Short mmCIF file of C-alpha atoms and ligand atoms in Angstrom, two decimals:
data_model
loop_
_atom_site.label_atom_id
_atom_site.label_comp_id
_atom_site.label_asym_id
_atom_site.label_seq_id
_atom_site.Cartn_x
_atom_site.Cartn_y
_atom_site.Cartn_z
CA MET W 112 0.00 -0.13 0.12
CA THR W 113 1.08 3.68 -0.61
CA THR W 114 2.03 6.19 2.29
CA LEU W 115 2.94 9.36 2.65
CA PHE W 116 5.94 8.94 3.05
CA ASP W 117 6.42 6.34 0.28
CA PRO W 118 8.43 8.70 -3.18
CA ILE W 119 6.58 10.11 -6.23
CA GLN W 120 7.95 11.16 -9.52
CA ILE W 121 5.68 13.94 -10.20
CA GLY W 122 6.67 14.92 -14.53
CA ASP W 123 10.08 16.02 -14.89
CA ILE W 124 10.36 15.70 -10.38
CA ALA W 125 11.38 13.73 -7.63
CA LEU W 126 9.93 13.82 -4.48
CA ALA W 127 11.09 12.23 -1.50
CA ASN W 128 7.54 11.52 -0.04
CA ARG W 129 4.09 12.91 -0.89
CA ILE W 130 3.84 15.33 1.13
CA ALA W 131 4.03 19.01 -0.04
CA MET W 132 4.28 22.80 1.84
CA ALA W 133 1.54 24.70 0.27
CA PRO W 134 3.11 28.30 -1.13
CA LEU W 135 2.38 31.00 1.60
CA THR W 136 2.23 34.60 1.58
CA ARG W 137 4.48 35.60 3.95
CA ASN W 138 5.58 39.36 3.25
CA ARG W 139 8.99 39.28 3.83
CA ALA W 140 10.19 40.82 1.13
CA THR W 141 11.84 43.76 0.87
CA ASN W 142 10.88 46.27 -2.77
CA SER W 143 9.75 42.77 -3.95
CA VAL W 144 13.24 40.34 -3.81
CA PRO W 145 13.56 38.37 -1.31
CA THR W 146 15.70 38.29 1.61
CA PRO W 147 18.48 36.51 3.13
CA MET W 148 16.07 35.27 5.71
CA MET W 149 13.78 33.30 3.53
CA ALA W 150 16.29 30.83 2.21
CA GLU W 151 16.70 29.97 5.73
CA TYR W 152 13.06 29.03 6.24
CA TYR W 153 12.97 27.28 3.24
CA GLY W 154 16.13 24.97 3.78
CA GLN W 155 14.81 24.67 7.42
CA ARG W 156 11.35 23.36 5.55
CA ALA W 157 13.27 21.04 2.86
CA THR W 158 12.54 17.78 4.18
CA ALA W 159 9.04 18.20 2.76
CA GLY W 160 8.64 16.11 -0.55
CA LEU W 161 7.61 18.92 -2.82
CA ILE W 162 8.06 23.08 -1.52
CA ILE W 163 5.80 25.38 -3.27
CA ALA W 164 7.56 28.64 -2.23
CA GLU W 165 4.93 31.38 -1.61
CA ALA W 166 3.18 33.52 -4.11
CA SER W 167 5.64 35.77 -6.42
CA GLN W 168 4.41 38.57 -8.95
CA ILE W 169 5.25 37.41 -12.20
CA SER W 170 5.64 41.53 -13.51
CA PRO W 171 5.70 44.86 -11.33
CA MET W 172 1.83 44.86 -12.50
CA ALA W 173 0.78 41.96 -10.30
CA GLN W 174 1.49 42.68 -7.32
CA GLY W 175 -1.81 42.85 -5.23
CA TYR W 176 0.00 43.71 -1.60
CA LEU W 177 2.77 45.00 0.23
CA ASP W 178 6.87 42.59 0.75
CA THR W 179 5.50 40.22 -1.65
CA PRO W 180 8.81 38.68 -3.92
CA GLY W 181 8.76 38.76 -7.83
CA ILE W 182 10.05 36.68 -9.77
CA TYR W 183 10.95 38.69 -12.74
CA SER W 184 14.16 40.64 -12.24
CA PRO W 185 18.14 39.49 -12.33
CA GLU W 186 18.30 40.92 -9.30
CA GLN W 187 15.54 38.85 -8.24
CA VAL W 188 16.54 35.76 -9.82
CA ALA W 189 20.36 36.25 -7.92
CA ALA W 190 18.11 36.58 -4.74
CA TRP W 191 16.03 33.86 -5.06
CA ARG W 192 19.51 31.47 -5.57
CA PRO W 193 19.60 31.32 -1.87
CA VAL W 194 16.64 29.93 -1.47
CA THR W 195 16.90 27.28 -4.30
CA ASP W 196 20.39 25.65 -3.15
CA ALA W 197 19.77 25.43 0.47
CA VAL W 198 16.93 24.21 0.05
CA HIS W 199 18.92 21.50 -2.40
CA ALA W 200 21.27 21.17 -0.50
CA ALA W 201 18.95 19.24 1.82
CA GLY W 202 17.96 17.42 -0.16
CA GLY W 203 14.92 18.71 -0.85
CA ARG W 204 12.80 20.28 -4.40
CA ILE W 205 11.26 23.43 -4.57
CA VAL W 206 8.96 25.46 -6.83
CA ILE W 207 7.63 28.75 -7.48
CA GLN W 208 4.46 30.06 -7.58
CA LEU W 209 3.21 32.48 -10.68
CA TRP W 210 1.24 34.28 -9.45
CA HIS W 211 -1.31 38.07 -11.06
CA VAL W 212 -3.60 39.37 -8.42
CA GLY W 213 -5.48 40.86 -10.82
CA ARG W 214 -7.63 43.59 -9.62
CA ILE W 215 -6.96 42.35 -5.80
CA SER W 216 -4.47 44.85 -5.77
CA HIS W 217 -3.85 49.24 -4.88
CA SER W 218 -2.50 51.92 -7.29
CA SER W 219 0.07 52.68 -4.55
CA LEU W 220 1.72 49.41 -4.70
CA LEU W 221 1.21 49.54 -8.69
CA PRO W 222 4.21 51.42 -11.68
CA GLU W 223 3.04 54.77 -11.38
CA GLY W 224 -0.04 55.02 -9.37
CA ALA W 225 -1.29 52.79 -12.05
CA ALA W 226 -4.88 50.67 -11.60
CA PRO W 227 -4.66 47.03 -11.14
CA VAL W 228 -5.89 45.82 -14.45
CA SER W 229 -8.68 42.40 -14.52
CA SER W 230 -10.80 40.50 -16.44
CA THR W 231 -13.33 43.50 -15.87
CA ASN W 232 -13.61 47.58 -14.28
CA GLN W 233 -15.74 46.04 -11.33
CA VAL W 234 -13.64 46.73 -8.01
CA ALA W 235 -13.65 43.30 -5.40
CA ASN W 236 -15.45 44.30 -2.62
CA THR W 237 -12.09 43.44 -0.33
CA GLN W 238 -9.71 44.64 0.96
CA THR W 239 -5.22 44.71 0.76
CA TYR W 240 -2.49 45.30 2.97
CA THR W 241 0.03 48.30 2.15
CA ARG W 242 2.25 50.20 3.46
CA ASP W 243 -0.65 52.70 5.00
CA GLY W 244 -2.07 48.97 6.22
CA PHE W 245 -5.10 47.68 5.35
CA VAL W 246 -6.73 49.47 2.55
CA PRO W 247 -9.75 49.10 0.04
CA VAL W 248 -8.58 47.52 -3.10
CA SER W 249 -8.41 50.18 -6.39
CA ALA W 250 -10.67 50.09 -8.73
CA PRO W 251 -9.40 47.67 -11.71
CA ARG W 252 -9.02 48.32 -15.26
CA ALA W 253 -10.28 46.04 -18.00
CA LEU W 254 -7.33 44.66 -19.60
CA ARG W 255 -7.78 45.32 -23.64
CA ASP W 256 -7.99 41.75 -26.08
CA ASP W 257 -4.40 43.02 -27.66
CA GLU W 258 -2.24 43.24 -24.32
CA LEU W 259 -3.36 39.87 -22.57
CA PRO W 260 -0.28 38.54 -25.39
CA GLY W 261 1.95 40.59 -23.39
CA LEU W 262 0.97 39.00 -20.23
CA VAL W 263 0.68 35.51 -21.41
CA ALA W 264 4.90 36.44 -21.91
CA ASP W 265 4.81 37.54 -18.97
CA TYR W 266 4.22 34.25 -17.56
CA ARG W 267 6.57 32.47 -19.85
CA GLN W 268 8.83 35.35 -18.77
CA ALA W 269 8.80 34.51 -15.17
CA ALA W 270 9.39 30.61 -15.34
CA ARG W 271 12.13 31.04 -17.78
CA CYS W 272 13.15 33.87 -14.51
CA ALA W 273 12.40 30.37 -11.99
CA ILE W 274 15.02 28.19 -13.73
CA GLU W 275 17.81 30.38 -13.47
CA ALA W 276 17.04 31.01 -9.83
CA GLY W 277 17.88 27.90 -9.08
CA PHE W 278 13.78 25.97 -8.75
CA ASP W 279 12.66 22.64 -9.95
CA GLY W 280 9.91 24.29 -11.72
CA VAL W 281 6.85 26.35 -11.10
CA GLU W 282 2.79 27.05 -10.44
CA VAL W 283 0.97 29.39 -12.15
CA HIS W 284 -1.67 30.72 -9.77
CA ALA W 285 -5.04 30.22 -10.64
CA ALA W 286 -7.24 30.12 -7.68
CA ASN W 287 -8.38 32.27 -4.75
CA THR W 288 -10.09 34.99 -7.62
CA TYR W 289 -6.56 36.36 -8.94
CA LEU W 290 -6.49 37.73 -11.93
CA LEU W 291 -6.73 34.09 -13.94
CA GLU W 292 -9.90 32.63 -12.02
CA GLN W 293 -11.26 36.71 -12.97
CA PHE W 294 -11.44 35.33 -16.28
CA LEU W 295 -12.90 31.80 -15.36
CA ARG W 296 -15.64 33.18 -13.60
CA ASP W 297 -19.21 34.46 -14.70
CA SER W 298 -19.97 36.07 -11.67
CA ILE W 299 -16.66 38.16 -12.37
CA ASN W 300 -16.33 38.41 -16.16
CA GLU W 301 -18.50 39.82 -18.55
CA ARG W 302 -16.48 40.39 -21.26
CA SER W 303 -17.56 40.01 -25.08
CA GLY W 304 -14.86 38.11 -28.17
CA PRO W 305 -12.37 35.54 -27.35
CA TYR W 306 -11.77 36.32 -23.73
CA GLY W 307 -15.58 36.51 -22.13
CA GLY W 308 -18.63 34.88 -23.12
CA SER W 309 -18.48 30.64 -23.36
CA ILE W 310 -16.37 28.77 -20.80
CA ALA W 311 -14.18 27.95 -23.73
CA ASN W 312 -12.96 31.17 -23.99
CA ARG W 313 -13.45 32.87 -20.14
CA ALA W 314 -10.99 29.21 -19.02
CA ARG W 315 -8.35 30.53 -22.62
CA LEU W 316 -6.08 33.18 -21.27
CA LEU W 317 -5.39 30.05 -17.89
CA LEU W 318 -4.93 27.49 -20.76
CA GLU W 319 -2.35 30.14 -22.66
CA VAL W 320 -0.76 30.89 -19.75
CA VAL W 321 0.25 27.15 -18.99
CA GLN W 322 0.87 26.77 -22.70
CA ALA W 323 3.34 29.20 -22.98
CA VAL W 324 4.88 28.20 -19.39
CA SER W 325 5.28 24.85 -20.56
CA GLU W 326 6.62 25.39 -24.17
CA GLU W 327 9.16 27.59 -22.04
CA ILE W 328 10.37 25.17 -19.59
CA GLY W 329 8.72 21.59 -19.58
CA ALA W 330 5.63 20.60 -18.86
CA GLY W 331 6.31 18.31 -16.54
CA ARG W 332 7.86 20.97 -14.63
CA THR W 333 4.68 22.82 -14.46
CA GLY W 334 1.43 22.94 -11.76
CA VAL W 335 -1.59 24.37 -11.87
CA ARG W 336 -3.64 25.61 -8.62
CA LEU W 337 -7.40 25.63 -8.36
CA SER W 338 -10.19 27.07 -6.28
CA PRO W 339 -13.16 25.97 -8.17
CA LEU W 340 -15.09 26.82 -3.85
CA THR W 341 -13.32 29.98 -3.07
CA THR W 342 -15.28 33.21 -2.31
CA PHE W 343 -13.27 35.17 -0.10
CA GLY W 344 -16.21 35.85 2.51
CA GLY W 345 -18.46 36.70 -1.14
CA SER W 346 -15.27 38.94 -2.12
CA ALA W 347 -15.81 36.89 -5.28
CA PRO W 348 -18.49 35.38 -5.56
CA LEU W 349 -18.97 31.78 -7.01
CA ASP W 350 -18.98 30.86 -11.29
CA SER W 351 -23.04 29.66 -11.92
CA ASN W 352 -21.93 25.84 -12.82
CA PRO W 353 -18.34 25.47 -11.21
CA GLN W 354 -18.71 21.73 -11.80
CA ALA W 355 -18.08 22.71 -15.64
CA VAL W 356 -16.42 25.89 -15.89
CA TYR W 357 -13.44 23.12 -13.76
CA GLY W 358 -14.60 20.54 -15.04
CA TYR W 359 -13.69 22.13 -18.26
CA VAL W 360 -10.36 23.13 -17.45
CA VAL W 361 -8.78 19.93 -16.49
CA GLU W 362 -10.46 18.72 -19.48
CA GLN W 363 -7.97 20.90 -21.38
CA LEU W 364 -4.73 20.49 -18.95
CA ALA W 365 -5.29 16.57 -19.01
CA PRO W 366 -3.15 15.71 -21.68
CA LEU W 367 -0.09 18.50 -21.08
CA GLY W 368 1.48 16.38 -19.82
CA LEU W 369 1.99 19.06 -16.62
CA ALA W 370 3.45 18.11 -13.34
CA TYR W 371 0.42 17.85 -11.02
CA LEU W 372 -2.72 19.62 -10.66
CA HIS W 373 -3.19 21.24 -7.00
CA MET W 374 -6.55 21.44 -6.06
CA ILE W 375 -8.21 23.22 -3.27
CA GLU W 376 -11.03 22.23 -1.67
CA GLY W 377 -13.86 23.87 -0.65
CA GLU W 378 -13.36 27.90 0.86
CA THR W 379 -9.60 28.46 1.00
CA GLY W 380 -8.74 28.23 4.61
CA GLY W 381 -11.93 27.80 5.70
CA PRO W 382 -14.89 24.79 5.36
CA ARG W 383 -14.16 21.89 3.40
CA LYS W 384 -17.58 21.90 2.67
CA PRO W 385 -18.61 25.56 2.33
CA GLU W 386 -22.37 26.33 3.34
CA GLY W 387 -24.44 27.02 0.42
CA ALA W 388 -21.80 25.81 -2.22
CA PRO W 389 -22.87 23.87 -4.59
CA ALA W 390 -22.60 19.98 -4.35
CA PHE W 391 -18.67 19.15 -6.23
CA ASP W 392 -17.66 16.48 -7.63
CA TYR W 393 -13.74 16.61 -7.65
CA ALA W 394 -13.60 13.23 -7.65
CA ALA W 395 -14.54 13.47 -11.52
CA LEU W 396 -12.62 15.59 -12.66
CA ARG W 397 -9.63 13.52 -10.53
CA ARG W 398 -10.18 10.73 -13.09
CA ALA W 399 -10.13 13.58 -16.26
CA PHE W 400 -6.58 13.87 -15.18
CA PRO W 401 -3.47 11.58 -15.59
CA GLY W 402 -0.76 13.01 -13.50
CA ALA W 403 -0.42 13.47 -9.83
CA TRP W 404 -2.89 15.56 -8.16
CA MET W 405 -2.28 17.22 -5.01
CA VAL W 406 -5.02 18.15 -2.13
CA ASN W 407 -4.88 20.79 -0.04
CA ASN W 408 -6.89 23.00 2.80
CA GLY W 409 -6.05 22.21 6.16
CA LEU W 410 -6.48 18.45 5.87
CA SER W 411 -5.31 16.51 9.77
CA ARG W 412 -2.64 13.59 9.63
CA ALA W 413 -5.63 11.06 9.54
CA ASP W 414 -6.95 12.92 6.36
CA GLY W 415 -3.33 12.97 4.88
CA LEU W 416 -3.19 9.89 5.12
CA ASP W 417 -6.37 8.44 4.15
CA ALA W 418 -5.75 9.97 1.38
CA VAL W 419 -2.75 8.68 0.11
CA ALA W 420 -3.54 5.50 1.33
CA SER W 421 -7.02 5.16 -0.42
CA GLY W 422 -6.00 6.60 -3.70
CA THR W 423 -7.94 10.19 -3.57
CA ALA W 424 -4.76 12.45 -3.71
CA ASP W 425 -0.98 11.05 -4.82
CA ILE W 426 0.51 14.58 -2.58
CA VAL W 427 -1.10 16.50 0.35
CA ALA W 428 -0.43 19.73 0.57
CA TYR W 429 -0.11 21.33 4.40
CA GLY W 430 -0.31 25.02 4.51
CA ARG W 431 -0.26 26.39 8.25
CA PRO W 432 1.18 23.67 9.69
CA PHE W 433 4.10 23.72 7.85
CA ILE W 434 4.55 27.37 9.09
CA SER W 435 5.51 26.46 12.33
CA ASN W 436 6.56 22.81 11.89
CA PRO W 437 9.88 22.83 9.88
CA ASP W 438 10.27 19.62 10.88
CA LEU W 439 5.84 18.48 9.95
CA VAL W 440 7.05 15.66 7.33
CA ARG W 441 9.21 13.86 10.90
CA ARG W 442 6.08 14.70 13.45
CA LEU W 443 4.02 13.54 10.87
CA LYS W 444 5.72 10.27 10.50
CA GLU W 445 5.49 9.84 14.13
CA ASP W 446 2.65 11.41 14.88
CA ALA W 447 4.40 13.92 17.12
CA PRO W 448 2.34 16.92 18.44
CA LEU W 449 2.70 19.99 16.20
CA ASN W 450 4.38 23.78 18.01
CA ALA W 451 1.34 25.99 17.77
CA LEU W 452 0.79 28.83 15.16
CA ARG W 453 1.96 32.58 16.30
CA ALA W 454 -1.42 33.91 14.06
CA ASP W 455 0.32 37.04 14.76
CA LYS W 456 3.58 36.90 12.82
CA LEU W 457 1.70 35.56 9.58
CA TYR W 458 2.43 38.16 7.09
CA GLY W 459 5.22 40.62 7.37
CA GLY W 460 7.80 41.22 10.49
CA GLY W 461 11.36 39.48 10.83
CA ALA W 462 12.79 36.12 12.03
CA GLU W 463 10.00 36.00 15.22
CA GLY W 464 7.07 33.45 14.18
CA TYR W 465 9.47 32.68 10.94
CA THR W 466 12.61 31.25 11.25
CA ASP W 467 12.14 30.60 15.16
CA TYR W 468 10.23 27.84 15.50
CA PRO W 469 11.62 24.66 17.65
CA PHE W 470 12.96 21.17 15.51
CA LEU W 471 11.66 17.77 17.30
CA LYS W 472 15.07 16.99 19.64
CA ASP W 473 16.47 13.74 18.88
C1 8OZ K 795 -2.94 35.44 2.22
C2 8OZ K 795 -2.39 37.03 2.26
C3 8OZ K 795 -1.90 37.49 0.57
C4 8OZ K 795 -1.74 36.44 -0.38
C5 8OZ K 795 -3.59 33.72 -1.70
C6 8OZ K 795 -1.52 34.25 -2.21
O1 8OZ K 795 -4.55 33.60 -0.98
C7 8OZ K 795 -2.82 34.95 -1.87
C8 8OZ K 795 -2.05 35.14 0.00
C9 8OZ K 795 -3.14 33.94 1.11
O2 8OZ K 795 -3.04 32.92 -2.96
#
């Protein structure tokens, strides 16, 4: 029987076990450049089968929160190198999440105070974190169709930067109501033309991005993350038919030979069966996808063991438990107690609540 602790080959990447560290925004970059502390943090967590480094903007216009890292400039590539070296030196594997926030941003974070860009010019009913603290997001500008090839090119260039920085691959962030999901959902995308209307049209940008990234670095080094039932407190209402939209996306991704598909089950960081959300058949999507299937969203140790043993997933991603337990793999294996999370240290700040969580003693 296969267990959570068994190795797995996903595309071109060989993992020592089936436990992934989920991508986690920690806001500890400086001017979009990774800091040395981040190498220590990721290096400490290298016994994960796969680390998915935090969401990182693919261009200056892709940023939506203060002090998140970028993956588009030579300076950023050089500053990520100690991170990937630290993880590889400890025998781990690490990919980076490619991120464009779309309308979840504020002009003060963007070049020359620009308006955020999206599929729509409707403002999201939510806030973001800037130098002035939490503020309502700015009204976006709907991208013109003729701007979308440039956007796809930005993803491609960021993927190239990731490989240059020593990452084993990338995860395309198509979840959590950011840009690619702002195109996917009919609750947000009100466009006409080739990128609006039908499901195929709304999925077009995501599929073009995945195609471009796969061409650039290899499909076997490319993963995709989806969140069919996430609303973030209603700021991004669900699609009118999530099963059809995400079913179509998975069907289109299936033949590409991707490293993995990463499914957030339920409301991100919330219930796995959100109240009021339609029933969603994740298993049907999994059956349609021949590659590695990664699941995430508040799974316990028992849930993770069961998911792999029963075959409902190939890989289980843990988020918050990896923040407070750098040696989470060992703790899961030994059924050891977990350190408590210091929730006040999640976003921004220094080493406290970041690199100072204790390892188990021998
Ligand atoms: C928490 C805070 C800011 C951003 C996501 C990248 O939800 C994020 C994020 C999470 O995917």
